[in-house]
XYZ file of C-alpha atoms in Angstrom:
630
model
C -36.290 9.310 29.436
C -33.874 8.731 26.527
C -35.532 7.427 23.060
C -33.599 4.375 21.640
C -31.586 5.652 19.140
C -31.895 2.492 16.333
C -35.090 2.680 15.935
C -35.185 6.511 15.274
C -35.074 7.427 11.376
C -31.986 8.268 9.527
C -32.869 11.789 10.071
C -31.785 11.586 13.469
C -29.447 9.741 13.547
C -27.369 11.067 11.028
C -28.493 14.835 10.912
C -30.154 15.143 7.918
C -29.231 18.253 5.720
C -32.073 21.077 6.168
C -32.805 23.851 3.488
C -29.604 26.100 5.072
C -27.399 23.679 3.321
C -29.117 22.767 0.178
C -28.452 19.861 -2.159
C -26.666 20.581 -5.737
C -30.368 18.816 -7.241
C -32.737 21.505 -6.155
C -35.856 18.708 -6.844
C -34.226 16.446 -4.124
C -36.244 16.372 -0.922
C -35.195 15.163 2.492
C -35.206 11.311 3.406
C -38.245 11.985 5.488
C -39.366 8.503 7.035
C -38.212 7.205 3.461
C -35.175 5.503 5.315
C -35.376 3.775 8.622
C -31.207 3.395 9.149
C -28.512 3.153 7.340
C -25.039 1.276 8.262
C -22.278 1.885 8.928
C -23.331 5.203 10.552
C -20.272 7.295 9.435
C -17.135 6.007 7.617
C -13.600 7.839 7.140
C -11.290 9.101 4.526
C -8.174 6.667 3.856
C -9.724 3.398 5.073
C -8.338 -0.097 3.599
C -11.930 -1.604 4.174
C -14.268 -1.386 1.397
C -17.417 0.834 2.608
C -20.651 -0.917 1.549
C -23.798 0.870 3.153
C -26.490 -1.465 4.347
C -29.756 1.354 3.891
C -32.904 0.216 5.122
C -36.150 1.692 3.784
C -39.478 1.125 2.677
C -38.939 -1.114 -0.880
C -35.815 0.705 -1.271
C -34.141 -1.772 -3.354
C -36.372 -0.129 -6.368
C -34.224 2.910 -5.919
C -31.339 3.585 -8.353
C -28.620 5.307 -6.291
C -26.332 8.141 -7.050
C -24.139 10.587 -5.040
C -25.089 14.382 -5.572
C -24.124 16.383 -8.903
C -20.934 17.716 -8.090
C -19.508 15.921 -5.562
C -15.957 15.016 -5.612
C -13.772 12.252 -4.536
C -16.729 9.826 -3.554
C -18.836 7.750 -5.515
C -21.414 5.033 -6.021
C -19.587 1.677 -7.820
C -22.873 -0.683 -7.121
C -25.414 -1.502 -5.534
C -27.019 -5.003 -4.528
C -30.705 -5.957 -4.011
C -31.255 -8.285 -0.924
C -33.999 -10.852 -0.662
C -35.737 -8.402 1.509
C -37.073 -5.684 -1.000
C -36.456 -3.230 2.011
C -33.036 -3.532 1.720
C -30.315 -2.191 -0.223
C -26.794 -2.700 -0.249
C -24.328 0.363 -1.672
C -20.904 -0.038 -2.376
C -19.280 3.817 -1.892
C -15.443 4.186 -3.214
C -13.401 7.137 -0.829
C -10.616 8.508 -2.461
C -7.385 9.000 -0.755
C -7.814 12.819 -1.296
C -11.205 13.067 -0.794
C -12.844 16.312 1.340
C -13.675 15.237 4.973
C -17.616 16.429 5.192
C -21.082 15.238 5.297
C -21.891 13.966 1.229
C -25.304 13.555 -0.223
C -26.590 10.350 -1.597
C -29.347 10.245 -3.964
C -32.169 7.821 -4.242
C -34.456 7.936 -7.486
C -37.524 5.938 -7.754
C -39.676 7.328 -10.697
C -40.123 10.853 -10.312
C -39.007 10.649 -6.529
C -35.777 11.891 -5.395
C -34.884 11.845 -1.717
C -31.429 12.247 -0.196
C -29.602 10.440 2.251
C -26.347 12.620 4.272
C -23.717 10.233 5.172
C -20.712 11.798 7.086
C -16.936 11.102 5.993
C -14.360 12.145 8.293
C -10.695 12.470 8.913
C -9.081 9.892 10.917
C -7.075 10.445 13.550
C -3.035 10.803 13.050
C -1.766 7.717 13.150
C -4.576 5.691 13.180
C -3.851 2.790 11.703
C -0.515 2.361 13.158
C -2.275 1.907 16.720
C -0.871 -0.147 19.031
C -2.573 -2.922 21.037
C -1.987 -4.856 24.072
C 0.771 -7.102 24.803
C 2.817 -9.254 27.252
C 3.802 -5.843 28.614
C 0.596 -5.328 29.844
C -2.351 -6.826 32.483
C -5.782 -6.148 32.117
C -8.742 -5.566 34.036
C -11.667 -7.484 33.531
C -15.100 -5.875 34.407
C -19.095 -6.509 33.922
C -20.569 -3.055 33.772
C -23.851 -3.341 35.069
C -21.911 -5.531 38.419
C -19.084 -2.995 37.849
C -20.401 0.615 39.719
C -23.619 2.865 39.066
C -22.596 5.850 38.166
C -25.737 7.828 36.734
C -28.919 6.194 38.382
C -31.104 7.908 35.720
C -30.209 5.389 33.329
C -31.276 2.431 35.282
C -34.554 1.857 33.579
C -35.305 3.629 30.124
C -38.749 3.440 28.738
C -37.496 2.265 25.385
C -35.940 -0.963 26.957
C -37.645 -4.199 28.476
C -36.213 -5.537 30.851
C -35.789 -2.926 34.382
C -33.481 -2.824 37.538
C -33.888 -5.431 40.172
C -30.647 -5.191 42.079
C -31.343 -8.639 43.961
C -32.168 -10.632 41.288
C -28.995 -13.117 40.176
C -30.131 -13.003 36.383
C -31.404 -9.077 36.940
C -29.884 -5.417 35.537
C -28.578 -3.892 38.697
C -27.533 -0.951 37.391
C -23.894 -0.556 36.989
C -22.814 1.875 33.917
C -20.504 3.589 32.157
C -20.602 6.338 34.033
C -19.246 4.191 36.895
C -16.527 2.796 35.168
C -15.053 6.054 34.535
C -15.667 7.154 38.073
C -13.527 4.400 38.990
C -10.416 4.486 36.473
C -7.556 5.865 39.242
C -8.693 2.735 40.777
C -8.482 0.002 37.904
C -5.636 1.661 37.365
C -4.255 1.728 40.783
C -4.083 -1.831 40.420
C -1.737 -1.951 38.344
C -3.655 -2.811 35.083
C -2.424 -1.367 32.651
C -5.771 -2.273 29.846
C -9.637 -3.022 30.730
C -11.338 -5.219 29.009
C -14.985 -5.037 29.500
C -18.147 -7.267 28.770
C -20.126 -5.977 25.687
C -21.824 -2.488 25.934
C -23.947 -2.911 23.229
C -27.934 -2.687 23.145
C -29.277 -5.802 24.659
C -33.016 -6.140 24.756
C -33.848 -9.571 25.927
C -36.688 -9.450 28.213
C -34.700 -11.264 30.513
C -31.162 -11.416 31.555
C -29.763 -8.799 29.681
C -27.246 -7.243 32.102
C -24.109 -9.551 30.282
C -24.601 -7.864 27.052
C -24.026 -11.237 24.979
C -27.631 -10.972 22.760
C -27.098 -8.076 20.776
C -30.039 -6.092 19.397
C -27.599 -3.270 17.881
C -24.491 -3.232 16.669
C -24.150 0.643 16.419
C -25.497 1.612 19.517
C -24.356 1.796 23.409
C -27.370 0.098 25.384
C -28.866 3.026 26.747
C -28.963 1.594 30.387
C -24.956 1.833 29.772
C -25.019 5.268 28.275
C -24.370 6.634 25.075
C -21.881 5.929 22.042
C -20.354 9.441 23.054
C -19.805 8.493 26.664
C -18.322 5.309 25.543
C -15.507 7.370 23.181
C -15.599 9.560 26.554
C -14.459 6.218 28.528
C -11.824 5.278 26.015
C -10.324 8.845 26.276
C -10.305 8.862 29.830
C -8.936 5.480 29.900
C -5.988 6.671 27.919
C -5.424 9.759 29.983
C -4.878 7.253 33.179
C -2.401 4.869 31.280
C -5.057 2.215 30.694
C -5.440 0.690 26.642
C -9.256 -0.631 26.336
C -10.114 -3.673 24.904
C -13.631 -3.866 23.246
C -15.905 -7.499 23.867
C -17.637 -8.244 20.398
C -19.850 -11.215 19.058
C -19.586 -12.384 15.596
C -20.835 -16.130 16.151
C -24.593 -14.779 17.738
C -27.365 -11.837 17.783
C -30.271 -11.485 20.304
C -33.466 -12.459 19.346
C -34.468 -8.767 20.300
C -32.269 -7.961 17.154
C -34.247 -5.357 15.093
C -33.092 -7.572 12.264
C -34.884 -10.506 13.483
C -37.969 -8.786 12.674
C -37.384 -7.758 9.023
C -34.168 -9.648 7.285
C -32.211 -8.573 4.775
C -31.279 -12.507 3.396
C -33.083 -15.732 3.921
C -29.861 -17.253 4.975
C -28.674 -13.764 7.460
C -29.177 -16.312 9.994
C -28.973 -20.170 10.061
C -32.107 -21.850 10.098
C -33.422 -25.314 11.020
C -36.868 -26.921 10.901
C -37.304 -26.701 14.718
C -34.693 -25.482 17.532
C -31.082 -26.690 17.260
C -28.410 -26.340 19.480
C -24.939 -26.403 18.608
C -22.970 -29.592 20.091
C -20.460 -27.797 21.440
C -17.992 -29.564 19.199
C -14.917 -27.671 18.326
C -12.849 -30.887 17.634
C -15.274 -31.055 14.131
C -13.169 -28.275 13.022
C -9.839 -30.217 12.812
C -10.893 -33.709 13.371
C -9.947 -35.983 9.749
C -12.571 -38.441 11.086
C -15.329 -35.926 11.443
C -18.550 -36.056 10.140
C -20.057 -33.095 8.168
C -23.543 -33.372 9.833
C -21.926 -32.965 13.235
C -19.717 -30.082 11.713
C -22.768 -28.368 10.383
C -24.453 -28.123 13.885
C -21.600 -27.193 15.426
C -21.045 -24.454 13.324
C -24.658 -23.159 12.987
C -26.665 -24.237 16.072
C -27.768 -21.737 17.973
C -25.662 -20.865 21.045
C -29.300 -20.618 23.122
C -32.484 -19.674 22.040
C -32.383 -15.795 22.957
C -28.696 -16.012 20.326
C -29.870 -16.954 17.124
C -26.714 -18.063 14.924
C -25.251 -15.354 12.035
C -24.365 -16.796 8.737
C -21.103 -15.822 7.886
C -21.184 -17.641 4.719
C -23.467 -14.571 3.698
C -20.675 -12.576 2.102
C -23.191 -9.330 2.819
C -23.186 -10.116 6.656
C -19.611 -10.921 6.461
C -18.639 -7.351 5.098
C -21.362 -5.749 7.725
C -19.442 -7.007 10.324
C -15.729 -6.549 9.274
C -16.785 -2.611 8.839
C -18.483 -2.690 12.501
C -15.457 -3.837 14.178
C -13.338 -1.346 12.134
C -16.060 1.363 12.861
C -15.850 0.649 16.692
C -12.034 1.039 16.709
C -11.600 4.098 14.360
C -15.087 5.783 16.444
C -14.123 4.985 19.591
C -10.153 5.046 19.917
C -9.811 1.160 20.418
C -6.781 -0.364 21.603
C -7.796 -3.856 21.149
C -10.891 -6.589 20.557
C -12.026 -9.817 22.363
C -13.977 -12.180 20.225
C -16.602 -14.082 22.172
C -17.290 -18.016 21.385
C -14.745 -17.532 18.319
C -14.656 -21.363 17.189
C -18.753 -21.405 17.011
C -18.176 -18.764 14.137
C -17.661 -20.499 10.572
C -13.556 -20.512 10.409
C -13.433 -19.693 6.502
C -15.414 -16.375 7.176
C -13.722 -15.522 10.747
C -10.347 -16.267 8.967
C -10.754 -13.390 6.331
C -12.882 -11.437 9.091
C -9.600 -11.242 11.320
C -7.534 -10.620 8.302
C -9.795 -7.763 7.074
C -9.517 -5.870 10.738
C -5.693 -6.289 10.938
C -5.070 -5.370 7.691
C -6.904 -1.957 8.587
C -4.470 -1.439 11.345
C -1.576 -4.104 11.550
C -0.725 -3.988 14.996
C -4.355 -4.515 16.799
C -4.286 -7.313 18.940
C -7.784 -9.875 18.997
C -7.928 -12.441 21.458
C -10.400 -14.959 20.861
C -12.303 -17.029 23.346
C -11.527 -20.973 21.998
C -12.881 -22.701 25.477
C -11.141 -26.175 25.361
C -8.658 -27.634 27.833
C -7.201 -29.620 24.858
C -4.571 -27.902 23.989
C -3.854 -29.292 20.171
C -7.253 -28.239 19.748
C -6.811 -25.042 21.408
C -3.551 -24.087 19.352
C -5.125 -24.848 16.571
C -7.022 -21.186 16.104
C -3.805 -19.384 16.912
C -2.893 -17.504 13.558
C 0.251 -18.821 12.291
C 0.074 -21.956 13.302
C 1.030 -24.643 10.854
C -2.134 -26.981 10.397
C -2.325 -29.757 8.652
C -5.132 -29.156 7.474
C -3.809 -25.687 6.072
C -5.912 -23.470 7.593
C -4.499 -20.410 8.716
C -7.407 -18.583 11.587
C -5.180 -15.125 11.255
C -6.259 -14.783 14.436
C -3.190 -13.252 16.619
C -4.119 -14.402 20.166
C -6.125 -16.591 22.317
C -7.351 -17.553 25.765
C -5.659 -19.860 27.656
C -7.920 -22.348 28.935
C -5.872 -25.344 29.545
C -3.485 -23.135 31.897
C -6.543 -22.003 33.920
C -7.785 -25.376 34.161
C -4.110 -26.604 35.817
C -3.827 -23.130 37.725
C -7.352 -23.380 39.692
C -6.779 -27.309 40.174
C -3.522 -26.850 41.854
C -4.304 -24.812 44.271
C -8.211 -25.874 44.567
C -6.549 -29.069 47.369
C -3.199 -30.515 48.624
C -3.005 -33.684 46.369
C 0.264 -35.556 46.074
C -0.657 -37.589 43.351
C 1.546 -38.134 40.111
C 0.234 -35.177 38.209
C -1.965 -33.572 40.747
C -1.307 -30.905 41.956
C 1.675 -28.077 41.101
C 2.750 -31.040 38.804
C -0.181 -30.386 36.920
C 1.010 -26.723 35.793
C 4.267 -28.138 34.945
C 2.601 -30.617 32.945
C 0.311 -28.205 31.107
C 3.462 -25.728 30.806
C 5.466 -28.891 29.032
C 2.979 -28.688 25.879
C 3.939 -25.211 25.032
C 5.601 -26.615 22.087
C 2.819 -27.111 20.625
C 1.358 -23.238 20.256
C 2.544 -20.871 17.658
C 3.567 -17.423 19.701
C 3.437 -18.139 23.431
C 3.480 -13.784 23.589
C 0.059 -14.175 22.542
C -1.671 -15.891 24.848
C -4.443 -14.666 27.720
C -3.332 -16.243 31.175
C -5.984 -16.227 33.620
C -7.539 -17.847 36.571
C -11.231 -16.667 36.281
C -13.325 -14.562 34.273
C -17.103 -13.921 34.617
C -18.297 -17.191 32.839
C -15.755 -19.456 34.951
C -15.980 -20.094 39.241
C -14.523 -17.137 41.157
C -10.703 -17.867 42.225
C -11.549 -17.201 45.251
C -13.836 -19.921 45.529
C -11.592 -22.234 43.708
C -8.844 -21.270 46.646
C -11.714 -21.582 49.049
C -11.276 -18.080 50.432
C -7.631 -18.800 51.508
C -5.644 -15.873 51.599
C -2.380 -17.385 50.693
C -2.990 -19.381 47.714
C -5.066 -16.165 46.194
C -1.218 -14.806 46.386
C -0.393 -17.602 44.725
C -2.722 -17.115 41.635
C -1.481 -14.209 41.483
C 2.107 -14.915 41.545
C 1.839 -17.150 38.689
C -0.407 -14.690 36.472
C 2.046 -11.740 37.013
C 5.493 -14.346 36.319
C 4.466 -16.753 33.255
C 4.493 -16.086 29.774
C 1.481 -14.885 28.559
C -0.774 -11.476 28.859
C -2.247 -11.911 32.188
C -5.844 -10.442 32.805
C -7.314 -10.616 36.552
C -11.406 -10.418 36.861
C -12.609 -7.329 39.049
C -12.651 -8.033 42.415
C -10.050 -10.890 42.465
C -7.426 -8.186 43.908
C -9.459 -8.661 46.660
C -10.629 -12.342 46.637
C -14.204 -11.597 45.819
C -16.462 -14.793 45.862
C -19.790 -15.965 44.496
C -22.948 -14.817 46.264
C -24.200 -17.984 45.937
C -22.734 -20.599 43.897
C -25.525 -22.337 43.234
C -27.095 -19.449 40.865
C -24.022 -20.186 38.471
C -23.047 -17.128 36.291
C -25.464 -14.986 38.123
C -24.204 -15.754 41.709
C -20.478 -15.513 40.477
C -21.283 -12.229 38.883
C -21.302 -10.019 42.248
C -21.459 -6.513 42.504
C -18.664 -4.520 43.679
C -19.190 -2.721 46.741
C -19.250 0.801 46.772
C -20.096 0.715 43.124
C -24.118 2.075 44.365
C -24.697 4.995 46.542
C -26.514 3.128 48.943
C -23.720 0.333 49.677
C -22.615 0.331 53.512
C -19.261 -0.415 52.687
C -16.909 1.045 49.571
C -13.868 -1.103 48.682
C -12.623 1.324 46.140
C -11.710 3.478 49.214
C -8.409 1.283 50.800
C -9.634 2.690 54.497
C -12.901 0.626 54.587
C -11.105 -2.615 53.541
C -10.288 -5.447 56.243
C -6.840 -6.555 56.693
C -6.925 -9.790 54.799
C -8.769 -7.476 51.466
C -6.219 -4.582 52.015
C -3.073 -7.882 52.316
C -4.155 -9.079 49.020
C -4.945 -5.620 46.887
C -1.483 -4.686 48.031
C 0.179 -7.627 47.244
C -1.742 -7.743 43.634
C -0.696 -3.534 43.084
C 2.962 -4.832 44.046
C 3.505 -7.458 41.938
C 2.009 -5.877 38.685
C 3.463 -2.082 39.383
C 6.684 -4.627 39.093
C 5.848 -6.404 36.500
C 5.155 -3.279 34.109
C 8.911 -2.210 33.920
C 10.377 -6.416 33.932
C 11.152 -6.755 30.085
C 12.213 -10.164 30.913
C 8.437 -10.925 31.936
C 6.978 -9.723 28.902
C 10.029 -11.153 26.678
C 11.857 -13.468 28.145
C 11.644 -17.392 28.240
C 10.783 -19.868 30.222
C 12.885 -22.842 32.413
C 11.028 -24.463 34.831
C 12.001 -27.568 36.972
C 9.534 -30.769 37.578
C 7.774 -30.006 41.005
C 8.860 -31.796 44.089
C 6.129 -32.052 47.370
C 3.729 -29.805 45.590
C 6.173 -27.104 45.018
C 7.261 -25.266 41.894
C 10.390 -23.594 40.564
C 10.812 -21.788 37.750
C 13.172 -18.700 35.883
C 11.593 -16.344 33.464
C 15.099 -15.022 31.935
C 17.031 -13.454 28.758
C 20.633 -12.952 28.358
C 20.967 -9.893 30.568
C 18.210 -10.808 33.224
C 16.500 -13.253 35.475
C 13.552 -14.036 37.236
C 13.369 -17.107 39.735
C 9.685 -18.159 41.107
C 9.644 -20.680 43.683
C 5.445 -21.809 44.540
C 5.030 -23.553 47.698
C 1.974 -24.952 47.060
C 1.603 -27.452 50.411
C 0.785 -27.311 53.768
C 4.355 -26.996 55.237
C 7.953 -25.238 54.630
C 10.281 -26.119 51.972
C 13.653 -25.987 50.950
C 14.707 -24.774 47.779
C 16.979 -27.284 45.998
C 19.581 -24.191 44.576
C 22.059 -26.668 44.079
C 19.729 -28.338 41.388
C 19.163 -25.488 39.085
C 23.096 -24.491 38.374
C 22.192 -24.729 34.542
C 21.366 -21.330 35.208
C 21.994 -20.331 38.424
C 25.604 -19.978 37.793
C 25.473 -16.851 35.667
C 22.953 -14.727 38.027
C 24.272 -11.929 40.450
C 22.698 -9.342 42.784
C 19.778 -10.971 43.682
C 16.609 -8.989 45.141
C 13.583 -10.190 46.700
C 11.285 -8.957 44.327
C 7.931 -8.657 47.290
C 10.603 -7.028 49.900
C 12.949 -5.727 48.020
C 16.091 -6.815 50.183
C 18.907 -8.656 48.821
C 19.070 -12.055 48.807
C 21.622 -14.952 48.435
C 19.433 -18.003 47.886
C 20.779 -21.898 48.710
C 19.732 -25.259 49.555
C 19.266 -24.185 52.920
C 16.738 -21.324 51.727
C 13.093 -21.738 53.443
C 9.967 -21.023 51.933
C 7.107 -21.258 54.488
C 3.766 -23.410 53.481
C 1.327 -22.322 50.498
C 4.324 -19.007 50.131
C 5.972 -18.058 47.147
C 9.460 -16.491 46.412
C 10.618 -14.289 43.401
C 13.764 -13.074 43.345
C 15.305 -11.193 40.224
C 18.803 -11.265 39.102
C 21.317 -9.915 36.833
C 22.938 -12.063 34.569
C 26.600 -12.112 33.590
């Protein structure tokens, strides 16, 4: 069985130097059990982010701290004593020049001398200028352990609680990384072009661990996953197929299985109160005038539930641990991008510089954050760039759209009529975009593995799934579809909540009677949709005027929907037909526009077409049609 890495010593996880590669001071010995970790685990020459090492030993803050005699190009500037006597914090200067290698760090206490190695590498070429996701692209959202097994071995380790129990809602059933790579060609078949999976990371909660939200671990793959090798392994492979990967991380909460939890560095690492508090939920505190500070200061540092306590970002120490994670993750593992659970739970001051600190390390990464509000003042509020009135500035680039998902699934949940039921609604919700800073960076979605299953919302109808889909792979935005929707997957049992939503995918375990990653054991309505989904996204990748181009829609009439995604050398027209029975299109209304298109296609048959008042679009159907424009 595999022995959990974070709790080994130093010495193993780092490598420590032997006697066939000798320190410079003769009289140094090894670390021994001296040091029980030390973090970041490796850092690189050339970074923008300060390196401070968090080094965790036995009352190693009585150590005075020194690189080897010799060394060149990297050195101790300071170090900082924690409350926690077992804790020291290092700050480590790289020069620009500096040797790529494993350095030795000296500890003296007394007449002791014991050396840490810490390894410094080269980054890759052209690191920093990475790119990131963007309108251009739609990704695939997956829950590894609901995802695919794809190494049974790892199911149960004896250095983790909780073990496999494939029936249970709130249980690990086994899924890995191993499966996910098994199954790129087919994320990628659908026409993704980035996955975005739920965190990775150790989590040792006794129970309900599979989601990966309670971290114990920040450096270290749960083992029930894999390893932080097969991880990087998943990245490459990802890249090989076309797909970017986007990384899920928590700032706002650990797990109470946290090693941390046990032996803190700071008083104040985490918030505390005199008995259990809960955070209100209250993200309007952040931006309300009126607010009070007492509701403010349980929003911000109640705990999320009482397996997450809440981090103190205030802590400028925790604050620079995590900035150097997230860099460490991307530079480590390849990343093309990061997705910031609960983001407005976090302190905003803290987050602000934490999002500036990553993109100033590489200036093109892309961070979406979760801000779950259907209001959307409140929700463009923690877009970066936007102009507050209150002057704060979150720097952070993109975020999910809520509000849009909350229109989407209520439009096509029923057939109401009503004044702003209904398609109306989307328009509605589509009418506000004034109010957000960079409509290009914003998540579109209908589901995702904390909301209802779309196709529950559609209640398993075939034809308005095609319609969610429509509408993710036409509107502004960066669209991202949950696994299985390309199918219409649908909650085991609603009743369970997150765990019955949260179904496995077939074929994903060796012992599943039916594989849906293999198109010939798919029913006709299953193999309809996943076609329909691969066709409008393989579409979509090349349509600049998706990704780019703006937006002029037309107020629904009878449940329907028109709209033109277009620029000044193409269109897009989108008709939704959202009710029970054929409609006619109303061309003769839209000649603000319609009078410079030409050579019109029908984008789902690919035959041209020659639309007009007299065109029919048959009941819960949709229409695109592309254009040139003169």
């Amino acid at each position: 069985m595999k022995t959990r890495i974070f709790l080994a010593s130093i010495i193993t996880i780092m490598g420590i130097i032997s006697c066939n590669n000798p320190t410079a001071d003769t009289a140094v010995e090894a670390a021994g059990d001296r040091i029980i970790r030390a973090e970041p685990l490796s850092w690189w020459v050339g970074m923008r982010t300060p390196l401070q090492l968090m080094v965790q030993g036995k009352d190693i803050s009585s150590c005075e701290v020194e690189m080897a005699r010799g060394t060149r190009g990297v050195r101790v500037t300071a170090t900082h004593k924690a409350d926690n006597a077992d804790f020291l914090f290092i700050d480590i200067d790289i020069a620009p020049d500096a040797a790529a290698g494993e350095y030795e760090i000296i500890f003296t206490r007394g007449e002791e001398r014991f050396v840490l190695p810490y390894r410094i590498d080269s980054r890759r070429e052209g690191s920093a200028a990475r790119q990131s996701f963007t309108t251009a692209d739609m990704i695939y959202l997956l829950m590894p352990d609901r995802f695919a097994n794809g190494d049974p071995a790892n199911d149960a380790t004896e250095d983790t609680r909780e073990k496999p129990d494939r029936a249970g809602f709130f249980s690990r059933h086994g899924g890995d990384i191993q499966g996910m790579i098994d199954h790129l060609d087919y994320i990628a078949s659908t026409g993704a072009t980035a996955v975005w999976s739920t965190p990775l990371l150790l989590d040792d909660e006794p129970h309900g661990s599979y989601h990966g939200y309670a971290c114990a671990d920040y450096y270290h793959i749960d083992p029930r996953f894999g390893t932080n090798d097969l991880y990087r392994t998943f990245v490459a492979e990802s890249h090989r197929r076309g797909l970017k990967v986007i990384m899920d991380i928590v700032t706002n909460h650990c797990g109470s299985a946290h090693w941390w939890m046990r032996d803190m560095p700071f008083e104040d690492w985490v918030h505390r109160f005199p008995q259990y508090t809960r955070t209100n939920n209250l993200f309007s505190t952040n931006m309300d005038p009126n607010a009070s500070h007492a509701d403010l200061e349980i929003q911000e540092s109640g705990w999320f539930d009482r397996s997450m306590p809440d981090m103190n970002l205030d802590n400028p120490y925790l604050l620079q641990y995590f900035k150097q994670w997230a860099v460490w993750w991307i530079e480590y593992a390849d990343l093309d991008g990061l997705r910031v659970d609960t983001y407005p739970y976090n302190e905003k001051e803290p987050m602000s510089e934490w999002c500036r600190a990553v993109r100033e390390e590489y200036p093109d990464i892309n961070i979406v954050g979760e801000c779950w509000t259907g209001n959307i003042p409140q929700l463009a509020y923690w877009q970066g760039g936007t102009a507050n009135r209150d002057g704060f500035d979150s720097h952070l680039p993109s975020i999910m759209d809520f509000p849009l998902r909350d229109a989407i699934c209520e439009a096509l949940s029923g057939d109401s009529l009503r004044a702003g039921r209904g398609m109306s609604r989307v328009y509605e919700t589509l009418s506000n975009d004034f109010v957000y800073h960079d409509l290009s960076h914003m998540m579109i979605f209908t589901a995702n593995h904390d909301t209802d299953r779309i196709g529950d919302v559609v209640r398993r109808n075939p034809d308005r799934m095609k319609l969610s889909m429509t509408l993710l792979a036409t509107m502004r935005g960066i669209p991202q579809i949950f696994a299985g929707d390309e199918m219409m997957f649908t909650s085991k049992d609603r009743s369970q909540g997150h765990g019955g939503l949260r179904v496995d995918f077939p074929g994903g375990w060796a012992d599943d009677k039916v594989s849906l990653f293999d198109a010939s054991q798919r029913d006709s309505v299953q193999s309809d949709l996943f076609d329909y989904t691969q066709r409008l996204f393989e579409w979509r990748k090349t349509k600049r005027v998706i990704h780019t181009g703006r937006t002029l829609h037309f107020a629904p009439h009878g449940n329907t929907y028109a709209y033109f995604r277009y620029d000044d050398t193409d269109a897009v027209f989108v008709f939704i037909n959202n009710s029970r029975g054929a409609k006619s299109i109303e061309w003769s209304r839209y000649t603000e526009i319609t009078q410079s298109l030409h050579n019109g296609r029908n984008v789902l048959t690919g035959e041209a077409f020659e639309p007009s008042d007299s065109t029919r679009v048959g009941a819960r159907q949709a229409l695109i049609v592309e254009f040139e424009r003169r």
